Tab-separated table of C-alpha atoms in Angstrom:
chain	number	residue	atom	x	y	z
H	216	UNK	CA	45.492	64.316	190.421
H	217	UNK	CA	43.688	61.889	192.983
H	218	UNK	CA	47.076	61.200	194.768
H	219	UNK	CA	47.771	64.777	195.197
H	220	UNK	CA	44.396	65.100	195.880
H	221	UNK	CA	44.261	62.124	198.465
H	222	UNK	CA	47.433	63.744	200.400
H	223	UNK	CA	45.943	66.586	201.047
H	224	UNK	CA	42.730	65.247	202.407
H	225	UNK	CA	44.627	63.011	204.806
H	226	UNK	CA	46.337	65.842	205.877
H	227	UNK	CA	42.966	67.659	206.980
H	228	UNK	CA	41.649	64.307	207.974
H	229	UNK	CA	44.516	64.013	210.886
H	230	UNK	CA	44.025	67.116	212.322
H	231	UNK	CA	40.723	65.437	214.097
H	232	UNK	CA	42.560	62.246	214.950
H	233	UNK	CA	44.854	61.081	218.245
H	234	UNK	CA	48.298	60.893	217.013
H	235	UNK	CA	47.907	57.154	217.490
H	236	UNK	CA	45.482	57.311	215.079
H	237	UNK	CA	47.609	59.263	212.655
H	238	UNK	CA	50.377	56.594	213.209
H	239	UNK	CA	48.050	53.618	212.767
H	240	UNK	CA	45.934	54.680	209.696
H	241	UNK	CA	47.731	57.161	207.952
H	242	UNK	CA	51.742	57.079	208.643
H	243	UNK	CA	52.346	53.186	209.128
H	244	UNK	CA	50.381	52.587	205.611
H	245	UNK	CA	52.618	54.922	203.654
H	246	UNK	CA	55.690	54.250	205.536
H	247	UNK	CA	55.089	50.673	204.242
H	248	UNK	CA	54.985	51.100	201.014
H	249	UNK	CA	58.029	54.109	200.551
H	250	UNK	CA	59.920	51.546	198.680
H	251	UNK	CA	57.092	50.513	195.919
H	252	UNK	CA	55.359	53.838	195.725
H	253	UNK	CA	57.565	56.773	197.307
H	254	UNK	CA	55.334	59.416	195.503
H	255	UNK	CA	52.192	58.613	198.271
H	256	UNK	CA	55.068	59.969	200.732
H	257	UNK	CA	55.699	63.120	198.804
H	258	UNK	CA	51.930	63.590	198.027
H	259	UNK	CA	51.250	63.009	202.300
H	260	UNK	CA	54.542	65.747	202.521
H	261	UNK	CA	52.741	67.841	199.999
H	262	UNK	CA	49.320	67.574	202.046
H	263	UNK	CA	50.514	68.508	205.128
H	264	UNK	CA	52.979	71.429	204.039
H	265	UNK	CA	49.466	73.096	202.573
H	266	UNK	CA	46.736	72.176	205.608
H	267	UNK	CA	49.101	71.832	208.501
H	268	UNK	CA	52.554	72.986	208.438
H	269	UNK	CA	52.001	76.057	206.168
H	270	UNK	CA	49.917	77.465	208.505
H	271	UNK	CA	50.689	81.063	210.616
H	272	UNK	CA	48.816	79.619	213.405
H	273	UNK	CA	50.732	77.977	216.180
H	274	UNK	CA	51.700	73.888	215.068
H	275	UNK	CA	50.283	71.686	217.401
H	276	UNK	CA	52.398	68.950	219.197
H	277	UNK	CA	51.014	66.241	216.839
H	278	UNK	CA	51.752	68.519	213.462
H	279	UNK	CA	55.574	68.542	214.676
H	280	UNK	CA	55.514	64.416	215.789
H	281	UNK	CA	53.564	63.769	212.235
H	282	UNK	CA	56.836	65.660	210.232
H	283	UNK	CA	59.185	64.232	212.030
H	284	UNK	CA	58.103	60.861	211.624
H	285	UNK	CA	58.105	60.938	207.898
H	286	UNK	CA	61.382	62.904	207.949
H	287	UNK	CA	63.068	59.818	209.571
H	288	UNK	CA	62.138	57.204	207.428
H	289	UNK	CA	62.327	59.350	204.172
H	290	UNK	CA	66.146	60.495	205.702
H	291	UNK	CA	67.074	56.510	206.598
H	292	UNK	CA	65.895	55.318	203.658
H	293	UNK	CA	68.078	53.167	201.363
H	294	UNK	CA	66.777	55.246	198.593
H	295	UNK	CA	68.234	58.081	199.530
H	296	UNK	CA	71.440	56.923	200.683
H	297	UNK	CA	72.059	54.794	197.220
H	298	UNK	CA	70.641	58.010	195.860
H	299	UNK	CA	73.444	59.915	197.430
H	300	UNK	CA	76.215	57.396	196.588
H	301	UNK	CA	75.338	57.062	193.044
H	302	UNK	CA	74.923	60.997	192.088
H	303	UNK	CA	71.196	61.132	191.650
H	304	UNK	CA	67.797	60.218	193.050
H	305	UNK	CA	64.587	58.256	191.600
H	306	UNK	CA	62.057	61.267	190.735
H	307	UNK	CA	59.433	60.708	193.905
H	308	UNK	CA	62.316	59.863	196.323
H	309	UNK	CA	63.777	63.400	194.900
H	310	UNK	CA	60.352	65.341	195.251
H	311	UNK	CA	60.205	63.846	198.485
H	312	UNK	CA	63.312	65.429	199.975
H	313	UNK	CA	62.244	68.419	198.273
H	314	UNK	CA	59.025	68.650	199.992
H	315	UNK	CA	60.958	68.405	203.407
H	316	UNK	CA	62.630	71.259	203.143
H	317	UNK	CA	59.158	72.691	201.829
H	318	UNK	CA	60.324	73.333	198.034
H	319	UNK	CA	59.039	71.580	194.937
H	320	UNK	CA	59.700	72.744	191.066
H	321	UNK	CA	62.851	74.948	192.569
H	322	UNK	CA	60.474	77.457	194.452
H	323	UNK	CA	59.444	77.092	197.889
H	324	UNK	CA	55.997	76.671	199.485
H	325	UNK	CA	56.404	78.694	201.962
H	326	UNK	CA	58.022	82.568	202.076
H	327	UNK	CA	59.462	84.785	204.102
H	328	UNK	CA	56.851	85.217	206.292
H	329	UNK	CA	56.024	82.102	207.721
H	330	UNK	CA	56.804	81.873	211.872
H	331	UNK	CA	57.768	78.144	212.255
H	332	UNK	CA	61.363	78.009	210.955
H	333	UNK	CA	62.814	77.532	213.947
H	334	UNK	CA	60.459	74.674	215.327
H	335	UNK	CA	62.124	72.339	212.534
H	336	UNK	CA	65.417	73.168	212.993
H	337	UNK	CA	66.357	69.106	213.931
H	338	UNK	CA	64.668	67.953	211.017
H	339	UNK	CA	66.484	70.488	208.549
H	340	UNK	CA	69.734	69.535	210.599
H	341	UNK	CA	69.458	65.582	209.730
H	342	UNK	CA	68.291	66.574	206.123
H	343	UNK	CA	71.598	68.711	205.592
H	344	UNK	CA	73.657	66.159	207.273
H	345	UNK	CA	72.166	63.218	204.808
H	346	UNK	CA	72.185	64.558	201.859
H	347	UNK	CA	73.597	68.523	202.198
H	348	UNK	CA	76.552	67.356	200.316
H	349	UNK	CA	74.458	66.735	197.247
H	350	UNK	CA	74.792	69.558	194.744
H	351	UNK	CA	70.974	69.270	193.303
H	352	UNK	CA	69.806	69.507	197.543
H	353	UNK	CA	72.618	71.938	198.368
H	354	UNK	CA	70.600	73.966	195.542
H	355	UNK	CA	67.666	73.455	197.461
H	356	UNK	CA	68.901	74.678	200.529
H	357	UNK	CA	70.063	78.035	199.538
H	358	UNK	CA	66.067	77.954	197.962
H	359	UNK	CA	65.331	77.417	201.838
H	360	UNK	CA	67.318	79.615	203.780
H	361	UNK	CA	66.765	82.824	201.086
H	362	UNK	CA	62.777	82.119	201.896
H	363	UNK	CA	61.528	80.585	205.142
H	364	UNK	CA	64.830	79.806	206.701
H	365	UNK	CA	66.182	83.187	205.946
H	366	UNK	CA	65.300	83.862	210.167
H	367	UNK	CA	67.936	81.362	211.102
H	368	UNK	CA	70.975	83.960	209.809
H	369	UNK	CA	73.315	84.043	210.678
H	370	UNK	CA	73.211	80.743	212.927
H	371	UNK	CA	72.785	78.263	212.304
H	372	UNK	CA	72.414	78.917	208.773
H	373	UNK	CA	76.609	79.851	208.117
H	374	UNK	CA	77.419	76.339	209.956
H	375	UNK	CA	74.583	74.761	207.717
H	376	UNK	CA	76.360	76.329	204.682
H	377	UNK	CA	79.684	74.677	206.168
H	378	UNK	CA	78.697	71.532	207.268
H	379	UNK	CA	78.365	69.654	203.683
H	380	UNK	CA	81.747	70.896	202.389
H	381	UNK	CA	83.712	67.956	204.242
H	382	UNK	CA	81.795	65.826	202.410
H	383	UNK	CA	81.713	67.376	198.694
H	384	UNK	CA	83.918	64.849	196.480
H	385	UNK	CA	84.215	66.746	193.274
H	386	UNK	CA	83.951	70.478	194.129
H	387	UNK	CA	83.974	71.940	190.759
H	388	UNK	CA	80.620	70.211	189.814
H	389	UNK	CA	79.082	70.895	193.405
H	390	UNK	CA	79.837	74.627	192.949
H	391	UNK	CA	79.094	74.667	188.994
H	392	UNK	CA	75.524	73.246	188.912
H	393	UNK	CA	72.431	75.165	190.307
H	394	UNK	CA	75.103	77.830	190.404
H	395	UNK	CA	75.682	77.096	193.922
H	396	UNK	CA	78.876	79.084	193.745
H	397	UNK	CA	77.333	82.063	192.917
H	398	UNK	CA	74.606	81.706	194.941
H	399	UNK	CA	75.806	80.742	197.494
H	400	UNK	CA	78.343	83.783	197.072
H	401	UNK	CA	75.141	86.017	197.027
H	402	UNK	CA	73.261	84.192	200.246
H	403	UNK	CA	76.573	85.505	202.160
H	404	UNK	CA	76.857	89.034	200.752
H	405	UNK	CA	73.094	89.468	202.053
H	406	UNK	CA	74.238	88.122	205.384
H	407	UNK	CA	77.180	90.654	205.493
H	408	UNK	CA	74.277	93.287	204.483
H	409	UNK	CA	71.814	92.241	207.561
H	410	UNK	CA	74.221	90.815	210.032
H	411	UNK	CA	77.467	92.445	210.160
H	412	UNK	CA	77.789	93.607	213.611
H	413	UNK	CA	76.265	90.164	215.092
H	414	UNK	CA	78.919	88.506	213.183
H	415	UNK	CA	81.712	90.495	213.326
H	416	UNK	CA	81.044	90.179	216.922
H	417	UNK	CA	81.321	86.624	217.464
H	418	UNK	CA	84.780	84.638	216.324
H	419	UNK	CA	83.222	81.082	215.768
H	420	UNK	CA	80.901	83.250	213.137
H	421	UNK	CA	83.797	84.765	211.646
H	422	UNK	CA	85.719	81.606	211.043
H	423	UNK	CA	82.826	79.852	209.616
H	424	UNK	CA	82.029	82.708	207.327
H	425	UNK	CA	85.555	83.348	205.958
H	426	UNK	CA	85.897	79.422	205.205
H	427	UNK	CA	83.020	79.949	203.257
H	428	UNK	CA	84.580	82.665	201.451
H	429	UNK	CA	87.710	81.151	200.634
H	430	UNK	CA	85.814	77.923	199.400
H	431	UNK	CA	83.980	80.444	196.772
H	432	UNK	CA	87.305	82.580	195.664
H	433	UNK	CA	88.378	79.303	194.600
H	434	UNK	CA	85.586	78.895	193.044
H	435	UNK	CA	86.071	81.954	191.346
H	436	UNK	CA	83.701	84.032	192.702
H	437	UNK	CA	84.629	87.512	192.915
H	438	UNK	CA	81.527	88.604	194.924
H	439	UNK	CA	83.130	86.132	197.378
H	440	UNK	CA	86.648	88.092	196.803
H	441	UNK	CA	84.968	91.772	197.428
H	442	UNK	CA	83.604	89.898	200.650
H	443	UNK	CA	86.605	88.837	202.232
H	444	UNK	CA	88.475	91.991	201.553
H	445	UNK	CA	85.459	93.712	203.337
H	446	UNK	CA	85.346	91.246	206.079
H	447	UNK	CA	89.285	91.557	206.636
H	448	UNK	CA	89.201	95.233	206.638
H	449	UNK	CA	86.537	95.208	208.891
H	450	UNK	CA	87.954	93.213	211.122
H	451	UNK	CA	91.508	95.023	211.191
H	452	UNK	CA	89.223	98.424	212.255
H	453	UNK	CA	88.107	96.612	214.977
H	454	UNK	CA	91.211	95.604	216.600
H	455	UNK	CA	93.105	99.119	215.746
C-alpha cells in the first residue's frame, strides 16, 4: 500500500519540479534500481497514469519527457527482452509493460474519452515493436486500442495489428490465448462498421486489413470469413 501510495505522491510531487529535477530525484533513483525492485517502476507508471497522464487537460512538455523516459529503459531492459525470449515475464516487469500501455488487471485506466492518444503514439510504437509479438501483450493491445487508442483507427492501429505477425513463432497459441483470434476478429469487424469508406478508399489500408483477415480465417474465425467476403464484394462494386 505505501509503494502504491509513494508512486502516486511522486507523481504530484513532479508536477512542481524542473524536469532536471524530475530526472535527478525521482527518475535516475528508480531507473537504478529496475533490476532489484521493478515494482517501484510500475508503482511511479501507476502514479503518473492517475495525477498526470490521465488527465483531460493539455500534458505539459515535461509529462510527455517524464513517460518517455521510463518507457525506454522499461522497453531496453534485459528483463523484458529475456522475458520475451523465454515466453513469460517476472510479475512487476509484466505490470510494468502493462501500465505503459495504461492497462493493469486486463482493464484499462483510461477510456474512450481521454484526448491524448495520439501524443504517445512513439512510445506505443516501440512497445508493439518489443514485445507486440507476445500473445499475453498482444492481449493487451486489443485492451488498448478498443478503449483509449480506439481514435487511432484505422491508422495506425491496422499496421499496429500487422506489425507483430512477422514475428509470432507458434501462431496457434498466439491466436488461442486471451482469445486474440477472436478478438482480434471483432476489433476489425468494428473497424469495417466505423471506417469503411476511409478504408476502402485507401489500398495500403486494404492490403493491411485483408492480411489480417486471412491470418484469422486460418485461425478459424468465421467473423473474419463474413469480413473478407464483405470486404471483397465491396471492393468488386467499386471497380464495376
Amino acid at each position: 500500500e505505501w509503494n502504491s501510495f509513494f508512486g502516486r505522491w511522486l507523481a504530484e510531487f513532479a508536477r512542481g519540479l524542473s524536469y532536471e529535477d524530475v530526472q535527478n530525484h525521482i527518475l535516475n533513483p528508480i531507473h537504478g534500481v529496475w533490476k532489484t525492485t521493478p515494482r517501484l517502476t510500475a508503482d511511479l507508471l501507476r502514479g503518473y497514469i492517475f495525477q498526470q497522464v490521465g488527465s483531460i487537460e493539455r500534458l505539459s512538455q515535461e509529462t510527455h519527457q517524464a513517460w518517455r523516459e521510463i518507457a525506454t529503459w522499461v522497453l531496453d531492459s534485459d528483463e523484458v527482452h529475456r522475458g520475451v525470449a523465454r515466453r513469460y515475464f517476472d510479475r512487476d516487469v509484466d505490470t510494468a509493460l502493462g501500465l505503459l500501455v495504461f492497462l493493469e488487471f486486463g482493464t484499462s485506466h483510461l477510456t474512450e474519452k481521454w484526448p491524448h492518444a495520439r501524443e504517445f503514439t512513439d512510445v506505443f510504437s516501440a512497445w508493439i515493436e518489443r514485445v507486440g509479438h507476445h500473445p499475453d501483450c498482444f492481449s493487451r493491445l486489443l485492451t488498448m486500442l478498443n478503449t483509449p487508442g480506439w481514435v487511432l483507427a484505422p491508422e495506425p492501429m491496422l499496421q499496429w495489428l500487422n506489425t507483430p505477425l512477422g514475428k509470432v513463432a507458434k501462431p496457434d497459441v498466439f491466436w488461442n490465448e486471451h482469445h486474440n483470434a477472436r478478438r482480434t476478429a471483432k476489433l476489425l469487424q468494428r473497424v469495417w462498421s466505423s471506417y469503411r469508406e476511409r478504408l476502402t478508399s485507401n489500398p495500403a489500408l486494404v492490403r493491411i486489413y485483408s492480411q489480417l483477415l486471412d491470418e484469422l480465417v486460418v485461425a478459424g474465425q468465421p467473423v473474419a470469413a463474413r469480413l473478407r467476403e464483405v470486404l471483397e464484394n465491396n471492393m468488386d462494386y467499386q471497380h464495376m
